[in-house]
């Protein structure tokens, strides 16, 4: 009887995994039917992100806010970066950056800020110069000088071949900064983590292709209200393509590698590189020290 129950559970998990991926993939008669759920699937569909439990302030025995950097050059972080070419891949496969930008443009993501403290809101217009750079090449300037009167009077329009336009895309992303809160829940007696915000880091569109360009924080997005959007977007699962991972699940379960670059502190939340200067190894060791300090708090709770 126990074996029969176990098989039933396994079948249910497998069925949910199949609907979790591309719906109707094996039953579609035309490509247009791929991804469309059957009426029965729509009725039984309860695919929502796992809600956060309510945590009362007095249940937080210890808390520490930290900032981490996720380097997308590391293999474990590839699901956040790829695919970078959307022209030759299905519509269900998009990078995290593409998901964020698409939903900022269509107005579904509104909690966008200038920094990780959520002081000043940032609009798409404010970020336009970072995403798109338009400039006239030297040959175009010569063309304008030669026909300045015609251009000024509106009789001449500069040929597009003289205009250099660069757009920031997913392949230009260097990584992500995330802000999270580690806290010890005394009611449940365990150390927990809550992701608060994330920020793509990249060069500006004007600096694409330049040698050693400066990277900037493009924007900070408050995480809790975008969970439904990130739950609908799927990251690639290299071990089982029939069961992709949602970006919400990937980030909440910390299926990535990040290095702590800042913790809240009395010195105005200064970064590690500000007091561990010009020594990458010391900065890495300091990052591990901060991480170990947080880990040790949970074990110290059980020592008398």
PDB file of C-alpha atoms in Angstrom:
ATOM      1  CA  UNK A   1       0.000   0.000   0.000  1.00  0.00           C
ATOM      2  CA  UNK A   2       2.862   2.348   0.837  1.00  0.00           C
ATOM      3  CA  UNK A   3       4.495   1.577  -2.518  1.00  0.00           C
ATOM      4  CA  UNK A   4       1.240   2.425  -4.328  1.00  0.00           C
ATOM      5  CA  UNK A   5       1.021   5.750  -2.490  1.00  0.00           C
ATOM      6  CA  UNK A   6       4.636   6.497  -3.308  1.00  0.00           C
ATOM      7  CA  UNK A   7       4.021   5.818  -6.996  1.00  0.00           C
ATOM      8  CA  UNK A   8       0.982   8.080  -6.935  1.00  0.00           C
ATOM      9  CA  UNK A   9       3.035  10.914  -5.470  1.00  0.00           C
ATOM     10  CA  UNK A  10       5.807  10.345  -8.009  1.00  0.00           C
ATOM     11  CA  UNK A  11       3.281  10.408 -10.858  1.00  0.00           C
ATOM     12  CA  UNK A  12       1.770  13.653  -9.556  1.00  0.00           C
ATOM     13  CA  UNK A  13       5.201  15.258  -9.333  1.00  0.00           C
ATOM     14  CA  UNK A  14       6.054  14.108 -12.837  1.00  0.00           C
ATOM     15  CA  UNK A  15       2.740  15.442 -14.167  1.00  0.00           C
ATOM     16  CA  UNK A  16       3.262  18.806 -12.500  1.00  0.00           C
ATOM     17  CA  UNK A  17       6.816  18.930 -13.867  1.00  0.00           C
ATOM     18  CA  UNK A  18       5.568  18.283 -17.391  1.00  0.00           C
ATOM     19  CA  UNK A  19       3.017  21.100 -17.148  1.00  0.00           C
ATOM     20  CA  UNK A  20       5.661  23.231 -15.509  1.00  0.00           C
ATOM     21  CA  UNK A  21       7.761  23.040 -18.677  1.00  0.00           C
ATOM     22  CA  UNK A  22       6.459  23.526 -22.229  1.00  0.00           C
ATOM     23  CA  UNK A  23       2.799  22.599 -22.024  1.00  0.00           C
ATOM     24  CA  UNK A  24       1.345  20.315 -24.684  1.00  0.00           C
ATOM     25  CA  UNK A  25       4.769  19.765 -26.253  1.00  0.00           C
ATOM     26  CA  UNK A  26       4.219  16.081 -27.051  1.00  0.00           C
ATOM     27  CA  UNK A  27       0.577  16.435 -28.096  1.00  0.00           C
ATOM     28  CA  UNK A  28       0.828  19.520 -30.292  1.00  0.00           C
ATOM     29  CA  UNK A  29      -0.138  19.003 -33.926  1.00  0.00           C
ATOM     30  CA  UNK A  30       1.249  22.388 -35.014  1.00  0.00           C
ATOM     31  CA  UNK A  31       3.954  24.601 -33.469  1.00  0.00           C
ATOM     32  CA  UNK A  32       1.283  27.127 -32.484  1.00  0.00           C
ATOM     33  CA  UNK A  33      -0.159  24.632 -29.998  1.00  0.00           C
ATOM     34  CA  UNK A  34       3.125  24.279 -28.093  1.00  0.00           C
ATOM     35  CA  UNK A  35       2.938  26.062 -24.750  1.00  0.00           C
ATOM     36  CA  UNK A  36      -0.855  26.233 -24.701  1.00  0.00           C
ATOM     37  CA  UNK A  37      -2.423  24.460 -21.752  1.00  0.00           C
ATOM     38  CA  UNK A  38      -5.508  22.306 -22.097  1.00  0.00           C
ATOM     39  CA  UNK A  39      -8.752  23.393 -20.383  1.00  0.00           C
ATOM     40  CA  UNK A  40      -8.183  20.696 -17.743  1.00  0.00           C
ATOM     41  CA  UNK A  41      -4.700  22.026 -17.046  1.00  0.00           C
ATOM     42  CA  UNK A  42      -5.986  25.587 -16.724  1.00  0.00           C
ATOM     43  CA  UNK A  43      -8.607  24.489 -14.191  1.00  0.00           C
ATOM     44  CA  UNK A  44      -6.124  22.539 -12.054  1.00  0.00           C
ATOM     45  CA  UNK A  45      -3.294  25.027 -12.471  1.00  0.00           C
ATOM     46  CA  UNK A  46      -2.211  26.458  -9.131  1.00  0.00           C
ATOM     47  CA  UNK A  47       1.276  27.423 -10.164  1.00  0.00           C
ATOM     48  CA  UNK A  48       2.192  30.302  -7.858  1.00  0.00           C
ATOM     49  CA  UNK A  49       5.412  31.232  -6.059  1.00  0.00           C
ATOM     50  CA  UNK A  50       5.662  29.885  -2.548  1.00  0.00           C
ATOM     51  CA  UNK A  51       4.431  32.760  -0.348  1.00  0.00           C
ATOM     52  CA  UNK A  52       6.665  34.154   2.360  1.00  0.00           C
ATOM     53  CA  UNK A  53       5.496  33.448   5.866  1.00  0.00           C
ATOM     54  CA  UNK A  54       4.700  36.340   8.179  1.00  0.00           C
ATOM     55  CA  UNK A  55       7.600  37.191  10.474  1.00  0.00           C
ATOM     56  CA  UNK A  56       6.923  39.396  13.476  1.00  0.00           C
ATOM     57  CA  UNK A  57       9.645  41.866  14.408  1.00  0.00           C
ATOM     58  CA  UNK A  58       9.929  40.433  17.916  1.00  0.00           C
ATOM     59  CA  UNK A  59      10.651  36.978  16.444  1.00  0.00           C
ATOM     60  CA  UNK A  60      13.835  38.265  14.780  1.00  0.00           C
ATOM     61  CA  UNK A  61      16.511  37.641  17.376  1.00  0.00           C
ATOM     62  CA  UNK A  62      19.371  38.737  15.105  1.00  0.00           C
ATOM     63  CA  UNK A  63      19.449  40.402  11.720  1.00  0.00           C
ATOM     64  CA  UNK A  64      22.148  41.507   9.313  1.00  0.00           C
ATOM     65  CA  UNK A  65      21.768  43.139   5.898  1.00  0.00           C
ATOM     66  CA  UNK A  66      24.416  42.211   3.354  1.00  0.00           C
ATOM     67  CA  UNK A  67      25.126  42.976  -0.283  1.00  0.00           C
ATOM     68  CA  UNK A  68      26.568  40.358  -2.648  1.00  0.00           C
ATOM     69  CA  UNK A  69      27.909  40.352  -6.190  1.00  0.00           C
ATOM     70  CA  UNK A  70      26.981  37.508  -8.544  1.00  0.00           C
ATOM     71  CA  UNK A  71      29.615  37.124 -11.259  1.00  0.00           C
ATOM     72  CA  UNK A  72      27.930  35.681 -14.351  1.00  0.00           C
ATOM     73  CA  UNK A  73      31.311  34.424 -15.650  1.00  0.00           C
ATOM     74  CA  UNK A  74      31.080  31.615 -13.093  1.00  0.00           C
ATOM     75  CA  UNK A  75      29.512  28.454 -14.497  1.00  0.00           C
ATOM     76  CA  UNK A  76      27.051  28.031 -11.636  1.00  0.00           C
ATOM     77  CA  UNK A  77      25.632  31.481 -12.464  1.00  0.00           C
ATOM     78  CA  UNK A  78      25.127  30.823 -16.190  1.00  0.00           C
ATOM     79  CA  UNK A  79      21.327  30.295 -15.860  1.00  0.00           C
ATOM     80  CA  UNK A  80      21.042  33.979 -14.909  1.00  0.00           C
ATOM     81  CA  UNK A  81      23.009  35.097 -17.980  1.00  0.00           C
ATOM     82  CA  UNK A  82      21.970  32.902 -20.895  1.00  0.00           C
ATOM     83  CA  UNK A  83      20.479  32.995 -23.486  1.00  0.00           C
ATOM     84  CA  UNK A  84      21.969  36.235 -24.793  1.00  0.00           C
ATOM     85  CA  UNK A  85      20.835  35.740 -28.401  1.00  0.00           C
ATOM     86  CA  UNK A  86      17.031  35.753 -28.527  1.00  0.00           C
ATOM     87  CA  UNK A  87      16.757  35.650 -32.323  1.00  0.00           C
ATOM     88  CA  UNK A  88      17.453  31.927 -32.666  1.00  0.00           C
ATOM     89  CA  UNK A  89      15.738  30.484 -29.614  1.00  0.00           C
ATOM     90  CA  UNK A  90      12.208  29.875 -28.354  1.00  0.00           C
ATOM     91  CA  UNK A  91      10.128  32.591 -26.714  1.00  0.00           C
ATOM     92  CA  UNK A  92      10.091  30.650 -23.434  1.00  0.00           C
ATOM     93  CA  UNK A  93      13.874  31.034 -23.012  1.00  0.00           C
ATOM     94  CA  UNK A  94      15.052  34.434 -21.838  1.00  0.00           C
ATOM     95  CA  UNK A  95      17.826  35.718 -19.577  1.00  0.00           C
ATOM     96  CA  UNK A  96      17.061  37.405 -16.267  1.00  0.00           C
ATOM     97  CA  UNK A  97      18.046  40.797 -17.705  1.00  0.00           C
ATOM     98  CA  UNK A  98      15.637  40.418 -20.632  1.00  0.00           C
ATOM     99  CA  UNK A  99      12.823  39.495 -18.240  1.00  0.00           C
ATOM    100  CA  UNK A 100      13.479  42.560 -16.091  1.00  0.00           C
ATOM    101  CA  UNK A 101      13.760  44.996 -19.005  1.00  0.00           C
ATOM    102  CA  UNK A 102      10.688  43.651 -20.788  1.00  0.00           C
ATOM    103  CA  UNK A 103       8.502  44.031 -17.702  1.00  0.00           C
ATOM    104  CA  UNK A 104       9.893  47.464 -16.837  1.00  0.00           C
ATOM    105  CA  UNK A 105       9.001  48.638 -20.346  1.00  0.00           C
ATOM    106  CA  UNK A 106       5.472  47.203 -20.246  1.00  0.00           C
ATOM    107  CA  UNK A 107       4.835  48.670 -16.797  1.00  0.00           C
ATOM    108  CA  UNK A 108       4.519  45.433 -14.816  1.00  0.00           C
ATOM    109  CA  UNK A 109       7.628  46.231 -12.762  1.00  0.00           C
ATOM    110  CA  UNK A 110       7.271  49.620 -11.109  1.00  0.00           C
ATOM    111  CA  UNK A 111       9.397  49.366  -7.969  1.00  0.00           C
ATOM    112  CA  UNK A 112      12.644  50.482  -9.652  1.00  0.00           C
ATOM    113  CA  UNK A 113      15.085  52.621  -7.696  1.00  0.00           C
ATOM    114  CA  UNK A 114      18.342  54.485  -8.041  1.00  0.00           C
ATOM    115  CA  UNK A 115      20.071  52.651  -5.173  1.00  0.00           C
ATOM    116  CA  UNK A 116      19.717  49.715  -2.829  1.00  0.00           C
ATOM    117  CA  UNK A 117      18.206  51.853  -0.091  1.00  0.00           C
ATOM    118  CA  UNK A 118      15.100  52.648  -2.205  1.00  0.00           C
ATOM    119  CA  UNK A 119      15.472  56.401  -1.761  1.00  0.00           C
ATOM    120  CA  UNK A 120      14.746  57.651  -5.292  1.00  0.00           C
ATOM    121  CA  UNK A 121      12.560  55.971  -7.890  1.00  0.00           C
ATOM    122  CA  UNK A 122      13.966  55.532 -11.383  1.00  0.00           C
ATOM    123  CA  UNK A 123      11.942  55.695 -14.594  1.00  0.00           C
ATOM    124  CA  UNK A 124      12.653  54.164 -17.970  1.00  0.00           C
ATOM    125  CA  UNK A 125      13.354  57.655 -19.281  1.00  0.00           C
ATOM    126  CA  UNK A 126      16.014  58.146 -16.615  1.00  0.00           C
ATOM    127  CA  UNK A 127      17.744  54.961 -17.763  1.00  0.00           C
ATOM    128  CA  UNK A 128      17.448  55.555 -21.521  1.00  0.00           C
ATOM    129  CA  UNK A 129      20.940  57.028 -21.893  1.00  0.00           C
ATOM    130  CA  UNK A 130      22.431  53.951 -20.247  1.00  0.00           C
ATOM    131  CA  UNK A 131      20.554  51.567 -22.553  1.00  0.00           C
ATOM    132  CA  UNK A 132      20.936  53.360 -25.910  1.00  0.00           C
ATOM    133  CA  UNK A 133      23.726  55.506 -27.325  1.00  0.00           C
ATOM    134  CA  UNK A 134      23.344  57.380 -30.621  1.00  0.00           C
ATOM    135  CA  UNK A 135      26.216  59.333 -32.146  1.00  0.00           C
ATOM    136  CA  UNK A 136      27.306  60.644 -35.514  1.00  0.00           C
ATOM    137  CA  UNK A 137      30.511  59.135 -36.892  1.00  0.00           C
ATOM    138  CA  UNK A 138      33.294  61.467 -38.162  1.00  0.00           C
ATOM    139  CA  UNK A 139      32.299  60.885 -41.817  1.00  0.00           C
ATOM    140  CA  UNK A 140      28.775  61.983 -40.943  1.00  0.00           C
ATOM    141  CA  UNK A 141      30.062  65.167 -39.307  1.00  0.00           C
ATOM    142  CA  UNK A 142      31.975  65.964 -42.502  1.00  0.00           C
ATOM    143  CA  UNK A 143      28.817  65.364 -44.512  1.00  0.00           C
ATOM    144  CA  UNK A 144      26.899  67.767 -42.291  1.00  0.00           C
ATOM    145  CA  UNK A 145      29.592  70.419 -42.601  1.00  0.00           C
ATOM    146  CA  UNK A 146      29.557  70.126 -46.385  1.00  0.00           C
ATOM    147  CA  UNK A 147      25.782  70.509 -46.582  1.00  0.00           C
ATOM    148  CA  UNK A 148      25.108  72.527 -43.455  1.00  0.00           C
ATOM    149  CA  UNK A 149      22.640  74.967 -45.040  1.00  0.00           C
ATOM    150  CA  UNK A 150      20.546  72.177 -46.548  1.00  0.00           C
ATOM    151  CA  UNK A 151      20.520  70.277 -43.237  1.00  0.00           C
ATOM    152  CA  UNK A 152      19.588  73.391 -41.275  1.00  0.00           C
ATOM    153  CA  UNK A 153      16.720  74.218 -43.620  1.00  0.00           C
ATOM    154  CA  UNK A 154      15.401  70.647 -43.509  1.00  0.00           C
ATOM    155  CA  UNK A 155      16.115  69.844 -47.151  1.00  0.00           C
ATOM    156  CA  UNK A 156      18.657  67.205 -46.199  1.00  0.00           C
ATOM    157  CA  UNK A 157      18.364  64.235 -43.873  1.00  0.00           C
ATOM    158  CA  UNK A 158      21.538  62.556 -42.684  1.00  0.00           C
ATOM    159  CA  UNK A 159      21.909  59.052 -44.092  1.00  0.00           C
ATOM    160  CA  UNK A 160      21.578  56.314 -41.398  1.00  0.00           C
ATOM    161  CA  UNK A 161      24.964  54.891 -42.406  1.00  0.00           C
ATOM    162  CA  UNK A 162      26.563  57.915 -40.726  1.00  0.00           C
ATOM    163  CA  UNK A 163      24.805  57.264 -37.432  1.00  0.00           C
ATOM    164  CA  UNK A 164      26.238  54.907 -34.849  1.00  0.00           C
ATOM    165  CA  UNK A 165      23.600  53.372 -32.569  1.00  0.00           C
ATOM    166  CA  UNK A 166      24.474  51.003 -29.748  1.00  0.00           C
ATOM    167  CA  UNK A 167      21.947  49.211 -27.554  1.00  0.00           C
ATOM    168  CA  UNK A 168      22.701  47.558 -24.240  1.00  0.00           C
ATOM    169  CA  UNK A 169      21.750  43.882 -24.383  1.00  0.00           C
ATOM    170  CA  UNK A 170      21.922  40.857 -22.105  1.00  0.00           C
ATOM    171  CA  UNK A 171      25.386  39.921 -23.357  1.00  0.00           C
ATOM    172  CA  UNK A 172      26.813  43.168 -21.938  1.00  0.00           C
ATOM    173  CA  UNK A 173      25.770  42.353 -18.359  1.00  0.00           C
ATOM    174  CA  UNK A 174      28.750  41.806 -16.047  1.00  0.00           C
ATOM    175  CA  UNK A 175      26.806  40.450 -13.095  1.00  0.00           C
ATOM    176  CA  UNK A 176      24.156  41.195 -10.497  1.00  0.00           C
ATOM    177  CA  UNK A 177      24.279  42.866  -7.123  1.00  0.00           C
ATOM    178  CA  UNK A 178      21.765  41.612  -4.604  1.00  0.00           C
ATOM    179  CA  UNK A 179      20.684  42.912  -1.228  1.00  0.00           C
ATOM    180  CA  UNK A 180      19.457  40.429   1.344  1.00  0.00           C
ATOM    181  CA  UNK A 181      18.661  40.090   5.026  1.00  0.00           C
ATOM    182  CA  UNK A 182      19.938  37.213   7.156  1.00  0.00           C
ATOM    183  CA  UNK A 183      17.955  36.762  10.353  1.00  0.00           C
ATOM    184  CA  UNK A 184      17.532  34.253  13.136  1.00  0.00           C
ATOM    185  CA  UNK A 185      13.887  33.320  13.634  1.00  0.00           C
ATOM    186  CA  UNK A 186      13.603  32.455  17.324  1.00  0.00           C
ATOM    187  CA  UNK A 187      10.097  31.051  16.851  1.00  0.00           C
ATOM    188  CA  UNK A 188      11.365  28.381  14.455  1.00  0.00           C
ATOM    189  CA  UNK A 189      14.895  28.300  15.837  1.00  0.00           C
ATOM    190  CA  UNK A 190      16.763  28.650  12.566  1.00  0.00           C
ATOM    191  CA  UNK A 191      18.764  31.071  10.460  1.00  0.00           C
ATOM    192  CA  UNK A 192      16.899  32.314   7.382  1.00  0.00           C
ATOM    193  CA  UNK A 193      17.511  34.533   4.391  1.00  0.00           C
ATOM    194  CA  UNK A 194      15.197  36.982   2.637  1.00  0.00           C
ATOM    195  CA  UNK A 195      16.141  38.533  -0.708  1.00  0.00           C
ATOM    196  CA  UNK A 196      15.223  42.230  -0.800  1.00  0.00           C
ATOM    197  CA  UNK A 197      16.532  43.685  -4.054  1.00  0.00           C
ATOM    198  CA  UNK A 198      18.622  42.958  -7.131  1.00  0.00           C
ATOM    199  CA  UNK A 199      20.565  45.126  -9.531  1.00  0.00           C
ATOM    200  CA  UNK A 200      22.092  44.327 -12.948  1.00  0.00           C
ATOM    201  CA  UNK A 201      25.626  45.645 -13.348  1.00  0.00           C
ATOM    202  CA  UNK A 202      26.961  46.604 -16.767  1.00  0.00           C
ATOM    203  CA  UNK A 203      28.830  49.151 -18.828  1.00  0.00           C
ATOM    204  CA  UNK A 204      26.811  51.970 -20.323  1.00  0.00           C
ATOM    205  CA  UNK A 205      25.793  51.706 -23.963  1.00  0.00           C
ATOM    206  CA  UNK A 206      28.283  54.466 -24.888  1.00  0.00           C
ATOM    207  CA  UNK A 207      31.185  52.377 -23.512  1.00  0.00           C
ATOM    208  CA  UNK A 208      30.394  49.067 -25.246  1.00  0.00           C
ATOM    209  CA  UNK A 209      33.491  47.794 -27.033  1.00  0.00           C
ATOM    210  CA  UNK A 210      35.898  50.103 -25.223  1.00  0.00           C
ATOM    211  CA  UNK A 211      38.938  48.775 -23.411  1.00  0.00           C
ATOM    212  CA  UNK A 212      38.552  48.531 -19.598  1.00  0.00           C
ATOM    213  CA  UNK A 213      35.242  50.406 -19.380  1.00  0.00           C
ATOM    214  CA  UNK A 214      33.677  51.343 -16.061  1.00  0.00           C
ATOM    215  CA  UNK A 215      30.676  49.313 -14.938  1.00  0.00           C
ATOM    216  CA  UNK A 216      27.702  50.906 -13.242  1.00  0.00           C
ATOM    217  CA  UNK A 217      24.591  49.873 -11.342  1.00  0.00           C
ATOM    218  CA  UNK A 218      21.816  50.138 -13.942  1.00  0.00           C
ATOM    219  CA  UNK A 219      18.886  50.053 -11.512  1.00  0.00           C
ATOM    220  CA  UNK A 220      17.718  48.421  -8.288  1.00  0.00           C
ATOM    221  CA  UNK A 221      14.471  46.442  -8.269  1.00  0.00           C
ATOM    222  CA  UNK A 222      12.622  45.713  -5.032  1.00  0.00           C
ATOM    223  CA  UNK A 223      12.262  41.940  -5.083  1.00  0.00           C
ATOM    224  CA  UNK A 224       9.009  40.906  -3.275  1.00  0.00           C
ATOM    225  CA  UNK A 225       6.528  42.486  -5.752  1.00  0.00           C
ATOM    226  CA  UNK A 226       8.215  40.953  -8.826  1.00  0.00           C
ATOM    227  CA  UNK A 227       8.087  37.359  -7.591  1.00  0.00           C
ATOM    228  CA  UNK A 228       5.060  36.467  -9.723  1.00  0.00           C
ATOM    229  CA  UNK A 229       6.817  37.790 -12.832  1.00  0.00           C
ATOM    230  CA  UNK A 230      10.028  35.889 -12.077  1.00  0.00           C
ATOM    231  CA  UNK A 231       7.992  32.764 -11.336  1.00  0.00           C
ATOM    232  CA  UNK A 232       6.517  32.807 -14.827  1.00  0.00           C
ATOM    233  CA  UNK A 233       9.976  33.164 -16.387  1.00  0.00           C
ATOM    234  CA  UNK A 234      11.999  29.964 -16.465  1.00  0.00           C
ATOM    235  CA  UNK A 235      15.752  29.461 -16.213  1.00  0.00           C
ATOM    236  CA  UNK A 236      17.340  26.517 -17.985  1.00  0.00           C
ATOM    237  CA  UNK A 237      17.838  23.343 -15.969  1.00  0.00           C
ATOM    238  CA  UNK A 238      20.918  21.604 -17.340  1.00  0.00           C
ATOM    239  CA  UNK A 239      20.098  18.335 -15.567  1.00  0.00           C
ATOM    240  CA  UNK A 240      16.461  18.042 -16.653  1.00  0.00           C
ATOM    241  CA  UNK A 241      15.062  20.256 -19.421  1.00  0.00           C
ATOM    242  CA  UNK A 242      11.553  18.877 -18.742  1.00  0.00           C
ATOM    243  CA  UNK A 243      11.616  20.649 -15.387  1.00  0.00           C
ATOM    244  CA  UNK A 244      12.996  24.195 -15.732  1.00  0.00           C
ATOM    245  CA  UNK A 245      13.661  26.354 -12.695  1.00  0.00           C
ATOM    246  CA  UNK A 246      11.861  29.636 -12.216  1.00  0.00           C
ATOM    247  CA  UNK A 247      14.018  32.672 -11.549  1.00  0.00           C
ATOM    248  CA  UNK A 248      12.071  33.185  -8.329  1.00  0.00           C
ATOM    249  CA  UNK A 249      12.957  29.678  -7.136  1.00  0.00           C
ATOM    250  CA  UNK A 250      16.556  30.002  -8.294  1.00  0.00           C
ATOM    251  CA  UNK A 251      17.136  33.230  -6.371  1.00  0.00           C
ATOM    252  CA  UNK A 252      15.169  32.368  -3.229  1.00  0.00           C
ATOM    253  CA  UNK A 253      16.865  28.979  -2.900  1.00  0.00           C
ATOM    254  CA  UNK A 254      20.267  30.656  -3.493  1.00  0.00           C
ATOM    255  CA  UNK A 255      21.238  28.409  -6.387  1.00  0.00           C
ATOM    256  CA  UNK A 256      24.052  30.757  -7.331  1.00  0.00           C
ATOM    257  CA  UNK A 257      27.425  31.824  -6.047  1.00  0.00           C
ATOM    258  CA  UNK A 258      27.793  35.338  -4.698  1.00  0.00           C
ATOM    259  CA  UNK A 259      30.594  37.141  -2.906  1.00  0.00           C
ATOM    260  CA  UNK A 260      29.779  39.553  -0.083  1.00  0.00           C
ATOM    261  CA  UNK A 261      31.072  43.013  -0.944  1.00  0.00           C
ATOM    262  CA  UNK A 262      29.338  44.996   1.788  1.00  0.00           C
ATOM    263  CA  UNK A 263      27.569  44.588   5.107  1.00  0.00           C
ATOM    264  CA  UNK A 264      25.687  47.181   7.098  1.00  0.00           C
ATOM    265  CA  UNK A 265      28.119  48.811   9.507  1.00  0.00           C
ATOM    266  CA  UNK A 266      28.703  51.872  11.645  1.00  0.00           C
ATOM    267  CA  UNK A 267      30.941  53.450   8.979  1.00  0.00           C
ATOM    268  CA  UNK A 268      28.056  54.339   6.686  1.00  0.00           C
ATOM    269  CA  UNK A 269      27.846  50.841   5.218  1.00  0.00           C
ATOM    270  CA  UNK A 270      31.254  51.146   3.598  1.00  0.00           C
ATOM    271  CA  UNK A 271      32.269  48.419   1.160  1.00  0.00           C
ATOM    272  CA  UNK A 272      34.990  45.879   1.863  1.00  0.00           C
ATOM    273  CA  UNK A 273      37.198  47.328  -0.890  1.00  0.00           C
ATOM    274  CA  UNK A 274      37.178  50.683   0.887  1.00  0.00           C
ATOM    275  CA  UNK A 275      39.080  49.366   3.906  1.00  0.00           C
ATOM    276  CA  UNK A 276      40.828  46.422   2.211  1.00  0.00           C
ATOM    277  CA  UNK A 277      42.381  48.384  -0.621  1.00  0.00           C
ATOM    278  CA  UNK A 278      44.444  47.043  -3.538  1.00  0.00           C
ATOM    279  CA  UNK A 279      44.459  43.478  -2.253  1.00  0.00           C
ATOM    280  CA  UNK A 280      41.953  41.126  -3.867  1.00  0.00           C
ATOM    281  CA  UNK A 281      42.937  38.194  -1.658  1.00  0.00           C
ATOM    282  CA  UNK A 282      42.360  40.183   1.542  1.00  0.00           C
ATOM    283  CA  UNK A 283      38.979  41.320   0.206  1.00  0.00           C
ATOM    284  CA  UNK A 284      38.004  37.723  -0.500  1.00  0.00           C
ATOM    285  CA  UNK A 285      39.096  36.616   2.974  1.00  0.00           C
ATOM    286  CA  UNK A 286      37.143  39.480   4.543  1.00  0.00           C
ATOM    287  CA  UNK A 287      34.073  38.419   2.568  1.00  0.00           C
ATOM    288  CA  UNK A 288      34.420  34.886   3.940  1.00  0.00           C
ATOM    289  CA  UNK A 289      34.880  36.279   7.456  1.00  0.00           C
ATOM    290  CA  UNK A 290      31.578  38.165   7.233  1.00  0.00           C
ATOM    291  CA  UNK A 291      29.871  35.038   5.906  1.00  0.00           C
ATOM    292  CA  UNK A 292      31.282  32.903   8.699  1.00  0.00           C
ATOM    293  CA  UNK A 293      30.235  35.474  11.311  1.00  0.00           C
ATOM    294  CA  UNK A 294      26.626  35.135  10.164  1.00  0.00           C
ATOM    295  CA  UNK A 295      26.807  31.349  10.085  1.00  0.00           C
ATOM    296  CA  UNK A 296      28.311  31.183  13.555  1.00  0.00           C
ATOM    297  CA  UNK A 297      25.423  33.060  15.094  1.00  0.00           C
ATOM    298  CA  UNK A 298      23.047  30.157  14.503  1.00  0.00           C
ATOM    299  CA  UNK A 299      25.384  27.597  16.084  1.00  0.00           C
ATOM    300  CA  UNK A 300      26.100  29.945  18.997  1.00  0.00           C
ATOM    301  CA  UNK A 301      22.398  29.952  19.828  1.00  0.00           C
ATOM    302  CA  UNK A 302      22.662  26.315  20.907  1.00  0.00           C
ATOM    303  CA  UNK A 303      25.814  26.690  22.985  1.00  0.00           C
ATOM    304  CA  UNK A 304      25.458  27.344  26.680  1.00  0.00           C
TER     305      UNK A 304
END
